[in-house]
PDB file of C-alpha atoms in Angstrom:
ATOM      1  CA  UNK A   1      -1.456  16.071  19.140  1.00  0.00           C
ATOM      2  CA  UNK A   2       1.295  16.921  21.639  1.00  0.00           C
ATOM      3  CA  UNK A   3       4.870  15.978  20.800  1.00  0.00           C
ATOM      4  CA  UNK A   4       7.114  14.971  23.703  1.00  0.00           C
ATOM      5  CA  UNK A   5       9.443  12.917  21.531  1.00  0.00           C
ATOM      6  CA  UNK A   6      11.942  15.474  20.219  1.00  0.00           C
ATOM      7  CA  UNK A   7      14.835  13.974  22.201  1.00  0.00           C
ATOM      8  CA  UNK A   8      14.110  10.358  21.264  1.00  0.00           C
ATOM      9  CA  UNK A   9      16.411   8.290  19.071  1.00  0.00           C
ATOM     10  CA  UNK A  10      14.671   7.725  15.727  1.00  0.00           C
ATOM     11  CA  UNK A  11      15.860   5.222  13.140  1.00  0.00           C
ATOM     12  CA  UNK A  12      14.436   5.769   9.642  1.00  0.00           C
ATOM     13  CA  UNK A  13      14.583   2.333   7.999  1.00  0.00           C
ATOM     14  CA  UNK A  14      14.368   2.227   4.207  1.00  0.00           C
ATOM     15  CA  UNK A  15      15.818   0.441   1.188  1.00  0.00           C
ATOM     16  CA  UNK A  16      15.234  -3.232   1.801  1.00  0.00           C
ATOM     17  CA  UNK A  17      15.423  -5.988  -0.783  1.00  0.00           C
ATOM     18  CA  UNK A  18      12.033  -5.876  -2.490  1.00  0.00           C
ATOM     19  CA  UNK A  19      11.354  -4.775  -6.058  1.00  0.00           C
ATOM     20  CA  UNK A  20      10.362  -1.386  -4.589  1.00  0.00           C
ATOM     21  CA  UNK A  21      13.789  -0.697  -3.087  1.00  0.00           C
ATOM     22  CA  UNK A  22      14.487   2.473  -5.095  1.00  0.00           C
ATOM     23  CA  UNK A  23      11.148   4.023  -4.130  1.00  0.00           C
ATOM     24  CA  UNK A  24      11.756   3.104  -0.504  1.00  0.00           C
ATOM     25  CA  UNK A  25      15.117   4.890  -0.542  1.00  0.00           C
ATOM     26  CA  UNK A  26      13.371   8.029  -1.801  1.00  0.00           C
ATOM     27  CA  UNK A  27      10.682   7.763   0.889  1.00  0.00           C
ATOM     28  CA  UNK A  28      13.287   7.192   3.603  1.00  0.00           C
ATOM     29  CA  UNK A  29      15.417  10.138   2.563  1.00  0.00           C
ATOM     30  CA  UNK A  30      12.378  12.429   2.431  1.00  0.00           C
ATOM     31  CA  UNK A  31      11.301  11.318   5.925  1.00  0.00           C
ATOM     32  CA  UNK A  32      14.829  11.755   7.280  1.00  0.00           C
ATOM     33  CA  UNK A  33      15.158  15.276   5.852  1.00  0.00           C
ATOM     34  CA  UNK A  34      11.730  16.222   7.250  1.00  0.00           C
ATOM     35  CA  UNK A  35      12.730  15.101  10.749  1.00  0.00           C
ATOM     36  CA  UNK A  36      15.940  17.125  10.460  1.00  0.00           C
ATOM     37  CA  UNK A  37      13.914  20.170   9.472  1.00  0.00           C
ATOM     38  CA  UNK A  38      11.665  19.603  12.488  1.00  0.00           C
ATOM     39  CA  UNK A  39      14.657  19.778  14.814  1.00  0.00           C
ATOM     40  CA  UNK A  40      15.074  16.121  15.742  1.00  0.00           C
ATOM     41  CA  UNK A  41      18.726  15.711  16.745  1.00  0.00           C
ATOM     42  CA  UNK A  42      19.114  11.964  17.249  1.00  0.00           C
ATOM     43  CA  UNK A  43      17.882  10.634  13.903  1.00  0.00           C
ATOM     44  CA  UNK A  44      19.611   8.063  11.733  1.00  0.00           C
ATOM     45  CA  UNK A  45      18.990   6.803   8.193  1.00  0.00           C
ATOM     46  CA  UNK A  46      19.287   3.029   7.940  1.00  0.00           C
ATOM     47  CA  UNK A  47      19.508   1.189   4.596  1.00  0.00           C
ATOM     48  CA  UNK A  48      18.141  -2.282   5.331  1.00  0.00           C
ATOM     49  CA  UNK A  49      19.618  -5.351   3.635  1.00  0.00           C
ATOM     50  CA  UNK A  50      19.174  -9.059   4.290  1.00  0.00           C
ATOM     51  CA  UNK A  51      22.453  -9.076   6.189  1.00  0.00           C
ATOM     52  CA  UNK A  52      22.144  -6.114   8.557  1.00  0.00           C
ATOM     53  CA  UNK A  53      18.682  -6.390  10.144  1.00  0.00           C
ATOM     54  CA  UNK A  54      20.171  -7.232  13.559  1.00  0.00           C
ATOM     55  CA  UNK A  55      21.948  -3.864  13.533  1.00  0.00           C
ATOM     56  CA  UNK A  56      18.540  -2.224  13.991  1.00  0.00           C
ATOM     57  CA  UNK A  57      18.291  -3.882  17.395  1.00  0.00           C
ATOM     58  CA  UNK A  58      21.910  -3.103  18.234  1.00  0.00           C
ATOM     59  CA  UNK A  59      21.229   0.603  17.595  1.00  0.00           C
ATOM     60  CA  UNK A  60      18.624   0.617  20.440  1.00  0.00           C
ATOM     61  CA  UNK A  61      16.302   3.181  18.835  1.00  0.00           C
ATOM     62  CA  UNK A  62      13.339   4.598  20.732  1.00  0.00           C
ATOM     63  CA  UNK A  63      11.280   4.267  17.545  1.00  0.00           C
ATOM     64  CA  UNK A  64      11.744   2.945  14.022  1.00  0.00           C
ATOM     65  CA  UNK A  65      10.120   5.056  11.329  1.00  0.00           C
ATOM     66  CA  UNK A  66       9.417   2.499   8.609  1.00  0.00           C
ATOM     67  CA  UNK A  67      10.034   3.852   5.119  1.00  0.00           C
ATOM     68  CA  UNK A  68      10.082   0.408   3.520  1.00  0.00           C
ATOM     69  CA  UNK A  69       7.800  -0.792   0.726  1.00  0.00           C
ATOM     70  CA  UNK A  70       7.086  -4.320  -0.460  1.00  0.00           C
ATOM     71  CA  UNK A  71       8.267  -7.688   0.814  1.00  0.00           C
ATOM     72  CA  UNK A  72      10.376  -7.716   3.953  1.00  0.00           C
ATOM     73  CA  UNK A  73       9.144  -4.289   5.013  1.00  0.00           C
ATOM     74  CA  UNK A  74       5.432  -4.014   4.400  1.00  0.00           C
ATOM     75  CA  UNK A  75       4.436  -7.618   5.065  1.00  0.00           C
ATOM     76  CA  UNK A  76       4.838  -7.960   8.832  1.00  0.00           C
ATOM     77  CA  UNK A  77       8.419  -9.239   8.774  1.00  0.00           C
ATOM     78  CA  UNK A  78      10.182  -6.147  10.117  1.00  0.00           C
ATOM     79  CA  UNK A  79       7.163  -5.405  12.317  1.00  0.00           C
ATOM     80  CA  UNK A  80       7.556  -8.813  13.984  1.00  0.00           C
ATOM     81  CA  UNK A  81      11.256  -8.241  14.639  1.00  0.00           C
ATOM     82  CA  UNK A  82      10.525  -4.874  16.236  1.00  0.00           C
ATOM     83  CA  UNK A  83       7.596  -6.048  18.347  1.00  0.00           C
ATOM     84  CA  UNK A  84       9.542  -9.022  19.651  1.00  0.00           C
ATOM     85  CA  UNK A  85      12.280  -6.596  20.678  1.00  0.00           C
ATOM     86  CA  UNK A  86       9.853  -4.099  22.221  1.00  0.00           C
ATOM     87  CA  UNK A  87      10.742  -1.284  19.807  1.00  0.00           C
ATOM     88  CA  UNK A  88       7.879   1.060  18.786  1.00  0.00           C
ATOM     89  CA  UNK A  89       7.452   1.704  15.069  1.00  0.00           C
ATOM     90  CA  UNK A  90       5.261   3.546  12.601  1.00  0.00           C
ATOM     91  CA  UNK A  91       2.439   2.078  10.548  1.00  0.00           C
ATOM     92  CA  UNK A  92       0.204  -0.954  11.013  1.00  0.00           C
ATOM     93  CA  UNK A  93       1.183  -4.006  13.071  1.00  0.00           C
ATOM     94  CA  UNK A  94       2.137  -7.553  12.149  1.00  0.00           C
ATOM     95  CA  UNK A  95      -1.297  -8.972  11.363  1.00  0.00           C
ATOM     96  CA  UNK A  96      -2.540  -5.974   9.406  1.00  0.00           C
ATOM     97  CA  UNK A  97       0.704  -5.707   7.439  1.00  0.00           C
ATOM     98  CA  UNK A  98       0.745  -9.395   6.515  1.00  0.00           C
ATOM     99  CA  UNK A  99      -2.880  -9.476   5.421  1.00  0.00           C
ATOM    100  CA  UNK A 100      -2.875  -6.244   3.449  1.00  0.00           C
ATOM    101  CA  UNK A 101       0.365  -7.108   1.642  1.00  0.00           C
ATOM    102  CA  UNK A 102      -1.375 -10.157   0.170  1.00  0.00           C
ATOM    103  CA  UNK A 103      -4.118  -8.926  -2.170  1.00  0.00           C
ATOM    104  CA  UNK A 104      -5.728 -12.366  -2.215  1.00  0.00           C
ATOM    105  CA  UNK A 105      -6.136 -12.596   1.561  1.00  0.00           C
ATOM    106  CA  UNK A 106      -7.231  -8.950   1.712  1.00  0.00           C
ATOM    107  CA  UNK A 107     -10.003  -9.610  -0.785  1.00  0.00           C
ATOM    108  CA  UNK A 108     -11.118 -12.732   1.052  1.00  0.00           C
ATOM    109  CA  UNK A 109     -11.346 -10.830   4.337  1.00  0.00           C
ATOM    110  CA  UNK A 110     -13.236  -7.991   2.657  1.00  0.00           C
ATOM    111  CA  UNK A 111     -15.624 -10.420   0.947  1.00  0.00           C
ATOM    112  CA  UNK A 112     -16.272 -12.351   4.155  1.00  0.00           C
ATOM    113  CA  UNK A 113     -17.131  -9.078   5.896  1.00  0.00           C
ATOM    114  CA  UNK A 114     -19.549  -8.120   3.122  1.00  0.00           C
ATOM    115  CA  UNK A 115     -17.460  -5.220   1.823  1.00  0.00           C
ATOM    116  CA  UNK A 116     -17.516  -4.766  -1.969  1.00  0.00           C
ATOM    117  CA  UNK A 117     -14.508  -5.909  -3.998  1.00  0.00           C
ATOM    118  CA  UNK A 118     -14.278  -7.001  -7.649  1.00  0.00           C
ATOM    119  CA  UNK A 119     -14.880 -10.677  -8.471  1.00  0.00           C
ATOM    120  CA  UNK A 120     -11.674 -12.693  -8.335  1.00  0.00           C
ATOM    121  CA  UNK A 121     -10.112 -16.143  -8.462  1.00  0.00           C
ATOM    122  CA  UNK A 122      -6.694 -17.411  -7.364  1.00  0.00           C
ATOM    123  CA  UNK A 123      -4.503 -19.879  -9.266  1.00  0.00           C
ATOM    124  CA  UNK A 124      -1.181 -21.506  -8.455  1.00  0.00           C
ATOM    125  CA  UNK A 125       1.439 -21.887 -11.158  1.00  0.00           C
ATOM    126  CA  UNK A 126       1.359 -25.681 -10.827  1.00  0.00           C
ATOM    127  CA  UNK A 127      -2.373 -25.735 -11.652  1.00  0.00           C
ATOM    128  CA  UNK A 128      -1.881 -24.182 -15.088  1.00  0.00           C
ATOM    129  CA  UNK A 129      -0.582 -27.026 -17.226  1.00  0.00           C
ATOM    130  CA  UNK A 130      -2.241 -26.007 -20.509  1.00  0.00           C
ATOM    131  CA  UNK A 131      -2.171 -22.271 -21.280  1.00  0.00           C
ATOM    132  CA  UNK A 132      -4.780 -22.550 -24.065  1.00  0.00           C
ATOM    133  CA  UNK A 133      -7.244 -24.358 -21.807  1.00  0.00           C
ATOM    134  CA  UNK A 134      -6.545 -21.851 -19.050  1.00  0.00           C
ATOM    135  CA  UNK A 135      -7.154 -18.954 -21.442  1.00  0.00           C
ATOM    136  CA  UNK A 136     -10.544 -20.445 -22.382  1.00  0.00           C
ATOM    137  CA  UNK A 137     -11.396 -20.808 -18.700  1.00  0.00           C
ATOM    138  CA  UNK A 138     -10.462 -17.183 -17.933  1.00  0.00           C
ATOM    139  CA  UNK A 139     -12.486 -15.777 -20.834  1.00  0.00           C
ATOM    140  CA  UNK A 140     -15.491 -17.876 -19.848  1.00  0.00           C
ATOM    141  CA  UNK A 141     -15.279 -16.864 -16.175  1.00  0.00           C
ATOM    142  CA  UNK A 142     -14.322 -13.175 -16.436  1.00  0.00           C
ATOM    143  CA  UNK A 143     -14.727 -12.115 -20.059  1.00  0.00           C
ATOM    144  CA  UNK A 144     -12.334  -9.533 -21.469  1.00  0.00           C
ATOM    145  CA  UNK A 145     -10.691  -7.295 -20.422  1.00  0.00           C
ATOM    146  CA  UNK A 146      -9.447  -9.091 -17.304  1.00  0.00           C
ATOM    147  CA  UNK A 147      -6.740  -8.183 -14.786  1.00  0.00           C
ATOM    148  CA  UNK A 148      -3.900 -10.489 -13.718  1.00  0.00           C
ATOM    149  CA  UNK A 149      -1.960  -9.623 -10.557  1.00  0.00           C
ATOM    150  CA  UNK A 150       0.927 -10.985  -8.569  1.00  0.00           C
ATOM    151  CA  UNK A 151      -0.776 -10.852  -5.141  1.00  0.00           C
ATOM    152  CA  UNK A 152       2.182  -9.770  -2.997  1.00  0.00           C
ATOM    153  CA  UNK A 153       3.736  -6.968  -5.039  1.00  0.00           C
ATOM    154  CA  UNK A 154       3.286  -3.232  -4.576  1.00  0.00           C
ATOM    155  CA  UNK A 155       3.617  -0.115  -6.750  1.00  0.00           C
ATOM    156  CA  UNK A 156       1.502  -1.897  -9.404  1.00  0.00           C
ATOM    157  CA  UNK A 157       4.360  -4.277 -10.244  1.00  0.00           C
ATOM    158  CA  UNK A 158       3.207  -7.633 -11.602  1.00  0.00           C
ATOM    159  CA  UNK A 159      -0.133  -6.277 -12.860  1.00  0.00           C
ATOM    160  CA  UNK A 160      -1.304  -6.867 -16.438  1.00  0.00           C
ATOM    161  CA  UNK A 161      -4.566  -5.800 -18.068  1.00  0.00           C
ATOM    162  CA  UNK A 162      -5.490  -8.320 -20.768  1.00  0.00           C
ATOM    163  CA  UNK A 163      -7.647  -7.174 -23.671  1.00  0.00           C
ATOM    164  CA  UNK A 164      -7.419 -10.191 -25.945  1.00  0.00           C
ATOM    165  CA  UNK A 165      -7.223 -13.934 -25.444  1.00  0.00           C
ATOM    166  CA  UNK A 166      -3.826 -14.230 -27.160  1.00  0.00           C
ATOM    167  CA  UNK A 167      -2.293 -11.982 -24.478  1.00  0.00           C
ATOM    168  CA  UNK A 168      -3.112 -14.379 -21.633  1.00  0.00           C
ATOM    169  CA  UNK A 169      -0.085 -16.684 -22.100  1.00  0.00           C
ATOM    170  CA  UNK A 170       2.527 -13.865 -22.073  1.00  0.00           C
ATOM    171  CA  UNK A 171       0.686 -12.259 -19.138  1.00  0.00           C
ATOM    172  CA  UNK A 172       1.135 -15.473 -17.160  1.00  0.00           C
ATOM    173  CA  UNK A 173       4.887 -15.289 -17.762  1.00  0.00           C
ATOM    174  CA  UNK A 174       4.989 -11.686 -16.554  1.00  0.00           C
ATOM    175  CA  UNK A 175       3.048 -12.351 -13.340  1.00  0.00           C
ATOM    176  CA  UNK A 176       4.944 -15.551 -12.505  1.00  0.00           C
ATOM    177  CA  UNK A 177       8.239 -13.641 -12.667  1.00  0.00           C
ATOM    178  CA  UNK A 178       7.349 -12.364  -9.200  1.00  0.00           C
ATOM    179  CA  UNK A 179       5.706 -15.334  -7.500  1.00  0.00           C
ATOM    180  CA  UNK A 180       3.964 -18.660  -8.103  1.00  0.00           C
ATOM    181  CA  UNK A 181       0.459 -17.380  -7.404  1.00  0.00           C
ATOM    182  CA  UNK A 182      -1.857 -15.514  -9.745  1.00  0.00           C
ATOM    183  CA  UNK A 183      -4.817 -13.340  -8.778  1.00  0.00           C
ATOM    184  CA  UNK A 184      -7.299 -12.975 -11.651  1.00  0.00           C
ATOM    185  CA  UNK A 185      -9.737 -10.118 -11.127  1.00  0.00           C
ATOM    186  CA  UNK A 186     -12.630  -8.741 -13.106  1.00  0.00           C
ATOM    187  CA  UNK A 187     -11.828  -5.544 -14.972  1.00  0.00           C
ATOM    188  CA  UNK A 188     -13.886  -2.517 -13.978  1.00  0.00           C
ATOM    189  CA  UNK A 189     -13.985   0.451 -16.317  1.00  0.00           C
ATOM    190  CA  UNK A 190     -14.463   3.067 -13.648  1.00  0.00           C
ATOM    191  CA  UNK A 191     -12.906   5.960 -11.762  1.00  0.00           C
ATOM    192  CA  UNK A 192      -9.846   5.092  -9.668  1.00  0.00           C
ATOM    193  CA  UNK A 193      -9.661   6.817  -6.285  1.00  0.00           C
ATOM    194  CA  UNK A 194      -7.782   6.405  -3.029  1.00  0.00           C
ATOM    195  CA  UNK A 195      -8.731   7.395   0.505  1.00  0.00           C
ATOM    196  CA  UNK A 196      -5.713   8.211   2.702  1.00  0.00           C
ATOM    197  CA  UNK A 197      -6.333   7.687   6.418  1.00  0.00           C
ATOM    198  CA  UNK A 198      -4.265   8.622   9.470  1.00  0.00           C
ATOM    199  CA  UNK A 199      -4.862   7.365  13.003  1.00  0.00           C
ATOM    200  CA  UNK A 200      -4.867   4.518  15.465  1.00  0.00           C
ATOM    201  CA  UNK A 201      -8.147   4.019  17.366  1.00  0.00           C
ATOM    202  CA  UNK A 202      -9.487   7.283  15.925  1.00  0.00           C
ATOM    203  CA  UNK A 203      -9.203   7.902  12.192  1.00  0.00           C
ATOM    204  CA  UNK A 204      -8.570  11.148  10.350  1.00  0.00           C
ATOM    205  CA  UNK A 205      -9.789  10.964   6.769  1.00  0.00           C
ATOM    206  CA  UNK A 206      -7.792  12.964   4.247  1.00  0.00           C
ATOM    207  CA  UNK A 207      -9.392  14.122   0.985  1.00  0.00           C
ATOM    208  CA  UNK A 208     -10.244  11.405  -1.529  1.00  0.00           C
ATOM    209  CA  UNK A 209      -7.887  11.542  -4.504  1.00  0.00           C
ATOM    210  CA  UNK A 210      -8.985  10.746  -8.032  1.00  0.00           C
ATOM    211  CA  UNK A 211      -6.170   9.283 -10.122  1.00  0.00           C
ATOM    212  CA  UNK A 212      -5.818   9.578 -13.863  1.00  0.00           C
ATOM    213  CA  UNK A 213      -2.970   8.149 -15.897  1.00  0.00           C
ATOM    214  CA  UNK A 214      -1.457   8.848 -19.287  1.00  0.00           C
ATOM    215  CA  UNK A 215      -0.742   5.117 -19.519  1.00  0.00           C
ATOM    216  CA  UNK A 216      -3.163   2.176 -19.724  1.00  0.00           C
ATOM    217  CA  UNK A 217      -3.532   2.250 -15.941  1.00  0.00           C
ATOM    218  CA  UNK A 218      -1.802   3.714 -12.861  1.00  0.00           C
ATOM    219  CA  UNK A 219       1.264   1.478 -13.193  1.00  0.00           C
ATOM    220  CA  UNK A 220       4.804   1.780 -11.812  1.00  0.00           C
ATOM    221  CA  UNK A 221       5.923   4.214 -14.511  1.00  0.00           C
ATOM    222  CA  UNK A 222       2.824   6.378 -14.133  1.00  0.00           C
ATOM    223  CA  UNK A 223       3.328   6.522 -10.369  1.00  0.00           C
ATOM    224  CA  UNK A 224       6.937   7.631 -10.436  1.00  0.00           C
ATOM    225  CA  UNK A 225       7.439   9.496 -13.730  1.00  0.00           C
ATOM    226  CA  UNK A 226       6.519  13.171 -13.800  1.00  0.00           C
ATOM    227  CA  UNK A 227       3.620  14.026 -16.079  1.00  0.00           C
ATOM    228  CA  UNK A 228       2.350  10.461 -16.517  1.00  0.00           C
ATOM    229  CA  UNK A 229      -0.283  10.662 -13.792  1.00  0.00           C
ATOM    230  CA  UNK A 230      -2.531  13.311 -12.269  1.00  0.00           C
ATOM    231  CA  UNK A 231      -3.972  13.595  -8.750  1.00  0.00           C
ATOM    232  CA  UNK A 232      -7.333  15.351  -8.604  1.00  0.00           C
ATOM    233  CA  UNK A 233      -8.021  16.544  -5.043  1.00  0.00           C
ATOM    234  CA  UNK A 234     -10.736  16.236  -3.960  1.00  0.00           C
ATOM    235  CA  UNK A 235     -12.022  13.579  -6.347  1.00  0.00           C
ATOM    236  CA  UNK A 236     -14.627  14.751  -8.873  1.00  0.00           C
ATOM    237  CA  UNK A 237     -17.327  12.342  -7.758  1.00  0.00           C
ATOM    238  CA  UNK A 238     -20.848  13.039  -6.535  1.00  0.00           C
ATOM    239  CA  UNK A 239     -21.448  13.636  -2.836  1.00  0.00           C
ATOM    240  CA  UNK A 240     -23.234  10.331  -2.263  1.00  0.00           C
ATOM    241  CA  UNK A 241     -20.371   8.328  -3.777  1.00  0.00           C
ATOM    242  CA  UNK A 242     -17.830  10.429  -1.856  1.00  0.00           C
ATOM    243  CA  UNK A 243     -19.545   9.570   1.431  1.00  0.00           C
ATOM    244  CA  UNK A 244     -19.736   5.900   0.424  1.00  0.00           C
ATOM    245  CA  UNK A 245     -15.984   5.785  -0.222  1.00  0.00           C
ATOM    246  CA  UNK A 246     -15.312   7.402   3.152  1.00  0.00           C
ATOM    247  CA  UNK A 247     -17.547   4.969   5.033  1.00  0.00           C
ATOM    248  CA  UNK A 248     -16.229   1.869   3.255  1.00  0.00           C
ATOM    249  CA  UNK A 249     -12.661   3.094   3.774  1.00  0.00           C
ATOM    250  CA  UNK A 250     -13.203   3.520   7.503  1.00  0.00           C
ATOM    251  CA  UNK A 251     -14.749   0.062   7.723  1.00  0.00           C
ATOM    252  CA  UNK A 252     -11.842  -1.533   5.857  1.00  0.00           C
ATOM    253  CA  UNK A 253      -9.270   0.341   7.996  1.00  0.00           C
ATOM    254  CA  UNK A 254     -10.900  -0.938  11.195  1.00  0.00           C
ATOM    255  CA  UNK A 255     -11.561  -4.447   9.867  1.00  0.00           C
ATOM    256  CA  UNK A 256      -7.922  -4.933   8.909  1.00  0.00           C
ATOM    257  CA  UNK A 257      -6.602  -3.329  12.127  1.00  0.00           C
ATOM    258  CA  UNK A 258      -4.674  -0.602  10.334  1.00  0.00           C
ATOM    259  CA  UNK A 259      -2.733   1.858  12.475  1.00  0.00           C
ATOM    260  CA  UNK A 260      -0.836   5.042  11.808  1.00  0.00           C
ATOM    261  CA  UNK A 261      -1.514   5.420   8.115  1.00  0.00           C
ATOM    262  CA  UNK A 262      -2.926   3.569   5.133  1.00  0.00           C
ATOM    263  CA  UNK A 263      -4.416   4.254   1.715  1.00  0.00           C
ATOM    264  CA  UNK A 264      -7.616   2.404   0.814  1.00  0.00           C
ATOM    265  CA  UNK A 265      -7.784   2.040  -2.984  1.00  0.00           C
ATOM    266  CA  UNK A 266     -11.075   1.895  -4.914  1.00  0.00           C
ATOM    267  CA  UNK A 267     -12.471   1.590  -8.410  1.00  0.00           C
ATOM    268  CA  UNK A 268     -15.889   3.202  -8.712  1.00  0.00           C
ATOM    269  CA  UNK A 269     -18.063   0.923 -10.808  1.00  0.00           C
ATOM    270  CA  UNK A 270     -20.655   2.927 -12.821  1.00  0.00           C
ATOM    271  CA  UNK A 271     -23.424   0.566 -11.676  1.00  0.00           C
ATOM    272  CA  UNK A 272     -22.321  -1.001  -8.365  1.00  0.00           C
ATOM    273  CA  UNK A 273     -20.555   1.986  -6.854  1.00  0.00           C
ATOM    274  CA  UNK A 274     -17.214   1.933  -4.966  1.00  0.00           C
ATOM    275  CA  UNK A 275     -15.331  -1.388  -5.008  1.00  0.00           C
ATOM    276  CA  UNK A 276     -12.309  -1.833  -2.725  1.00  0.00           C
ATOM    277  CA  UNK A 277      -9.213  -2.948  -4.635  1.00  0.00           C
ATOM    278  CA  UNK A 278      -6.591  -3.109  -1.884  1.00  0.00           C
ATOM    279  CA  UNK A 279      -5.154  -1.412   1.205  1.00  0.00           C
ATOM    280  CA  UNK A 280      -1.657   0.073   1.101  1.00  0.00           C
ATOM    281  CA  UNK A 281      -0.320   0.067   4.662  1.00  0.00           C
ATOM    282  CA  UNK A 282       2.929   1.977   4.029  1.00  0.00           C
ATOM    283  CA  UNK A 283       2.083   4.501   1.310  1.00  0.00           C
ATOM    284  CA  UNK A 284       4.902   6.199  -0.543  1.00  0.00           C
ATOM    285  CA  UNK A 285       6.389   9.338   0.963  1.00  0.00           C
ATOM    286  CA  UNK A 286       8.057  10.702  -2.168  1.00  0.00           C
ATOM    287  CA  UNK A 287       7.440  13.964  -3.967  1.00  0.00           C
ATOM    288  CA  UNK A 288       4.942  12.215  -6.251  1.00  0.00           C
ATOM    289  CA  UNK A 289       3.110  10.173  -3.606  1.00  0.00           C
ATOM    290  CA  UNK A 290      -0.607  10.311  -2.901  1.00  0.00           C
ATOM    291  CA  UNK A 291      -0.703  10.638   0.900  1.00  0.00           C
ATOM    292  CA  UNK A 292       1.527  13.759   1.079  1.00  0.00           C
ATOM    293  CA  UNK A 293      -0.536  15.315  -1.728  1.00  0.00           C
ATOM    294  CA  UNK A 294      -3.790  14.821   0.182  1.00  0.00           C
ATOM    295  CA  UNK A 295      -2.236  16.198   3.376  1.00  0.00           C
ATOM    296  CA  UNK A 296      -0.887  19.235   1.508  1.00  0.00           C
ATOM    297  CA  UNK A 297      -4.376  19.969   0.196  1.00  0.00           C
ATOM    298  CA  UNK A 298      -5.549  20.162   3.825  1.00  0.00           C
ATOM    299  CA  UNK A 299      -2.759  22.573   4.719  1.00  0.00           C
ATOM    300  CA  UNK A 300      -0.602  19.889   6.378  1.00  0.00           C
ATOM    301  CA  UNK A 301       3.024  20.271   5.319  1.00  0.00           C
ATOM    302  CA  UNK A 302       5.160  17.236   4.575  1.00  0.00           C
ATOM    303  CA  UNK A 303       7.122  17.841   7.782  1.00  0.00           C
ATOM    304  CA  UNK A 304       3.935  18.022   9.843  1.00  0.00           C
ATOM    305  CA  UNK A 305       2.643  14.838   8.198  1.00  0.00           C
ATOM    306  CA  UNK A 306       5.864  12.984   9.060  1.00  0.00           C
ATOM    307  CA  UNK A 307       5.651  14.180  12.656  1.00  0.00           C
ATOM    308  CA  UNK A 308       2.030  13.071  12.981  1.00  0.00           C
ATOM    309  CA  UNK A 309       2.928   9.592  11.713  1.00  0.00           C
ATOM    310  CA  UNK A 310       5.857   9.441  14.141  1.00  0.00           C
ATOM    311  CA  UNK A 311       3.661  10.370  17.116  1.00  0.00           C
ATOM    312  CA  UNK A 312       1.040   7.808  16.078  1.00  0.00           C
ATOM    313  CA  UNK A 313       3.837   5.212  16.055  1.00  0.00           C
ATOM    314  CA  UNK A 314       4.773   6.051  19.644  1.00  0.00           C
ATOM    315  CA  UNK A 315       1.108   5.975  20.699  1.00  0.00           C
ATOM    316  CA  UNK A 316       0.107   2.749  18.929  1.00  0.00           C
ATOM    317  CA  UNK A 317      -0.911  -0.138  21.157  1.00  0.00           C
ATOM    318  CA  UNK A 318       1.035  -3.239  20.142  1.00  0.00           C
ATOM    319  CA  UNK A 319       0.441  -6.765  21.428  1.00  0.00           C
ATOM    320  CA  UNK A 320       4.063  -7.458  22.476  1.00  0.00           C
ATOM    321  CA  UNK A 321       5.277  -3.989  23.510  1.00  0.00           C
TER     322      UNK A 321
END
């Protein structure tokens, strides 16, 4: 991968206004420092707010390195602004970003394509008028435990694992703090793994990572608090399952038109094998993030990883550019 972009103006956009703002600031700063170490001279760190998005266009960057996470940054919004303005950027495009940010739509696309994903149902807040009746319905349909998710949050925010019927009502309150839609998903007691992928038309598979958590599951605190989670690289799964995860991950990456980078998350069911949970199109780039860990295992430094993502951003084929 030849780099002819050293003299280009790079804007590292981070921060934003989602619930993942603090993580995004850490990712953005890490990316910015890596580019400085690599010798890029014309690089700028940009803290995005609702009020200053137009300043991105006024800066006339040659490329925007997107270090955003969550709504407004990972959902196609900033990607649309950049494509309309003809500015190259890192990561997947508008369609892929919008679909993958919404776990409900992602699962529907996966299901329609015949790719395995846990059983699920979607409910709007206005449909749930009687919490007791709804609790009975959930237990009958999914049994217990069951997982409730806010479909458009990242970093495991808005996710609750419910082990008893009495916990359903408070779980509804927690999920509806984020949005008016609820994704109910069957609980799978299996091994959690992620497959990081780099590439545009051609994909480079990084080692599969097995994730264990000191908490009930790999939640926000486990992800970003030292010692609360462990990354096992490569995952301790049998060869046949490993190859299955790789093949399903590649299929999902292509199906959802991912570009640049993405993590495909799985739970390995003891009986049905790998089940795709979601696709993270702008994985974290912090010191505790999965993608840099997998790259490091392969001998790819953080700086080299950042540069590869940057080059893939320049080389990506976009519909409006």
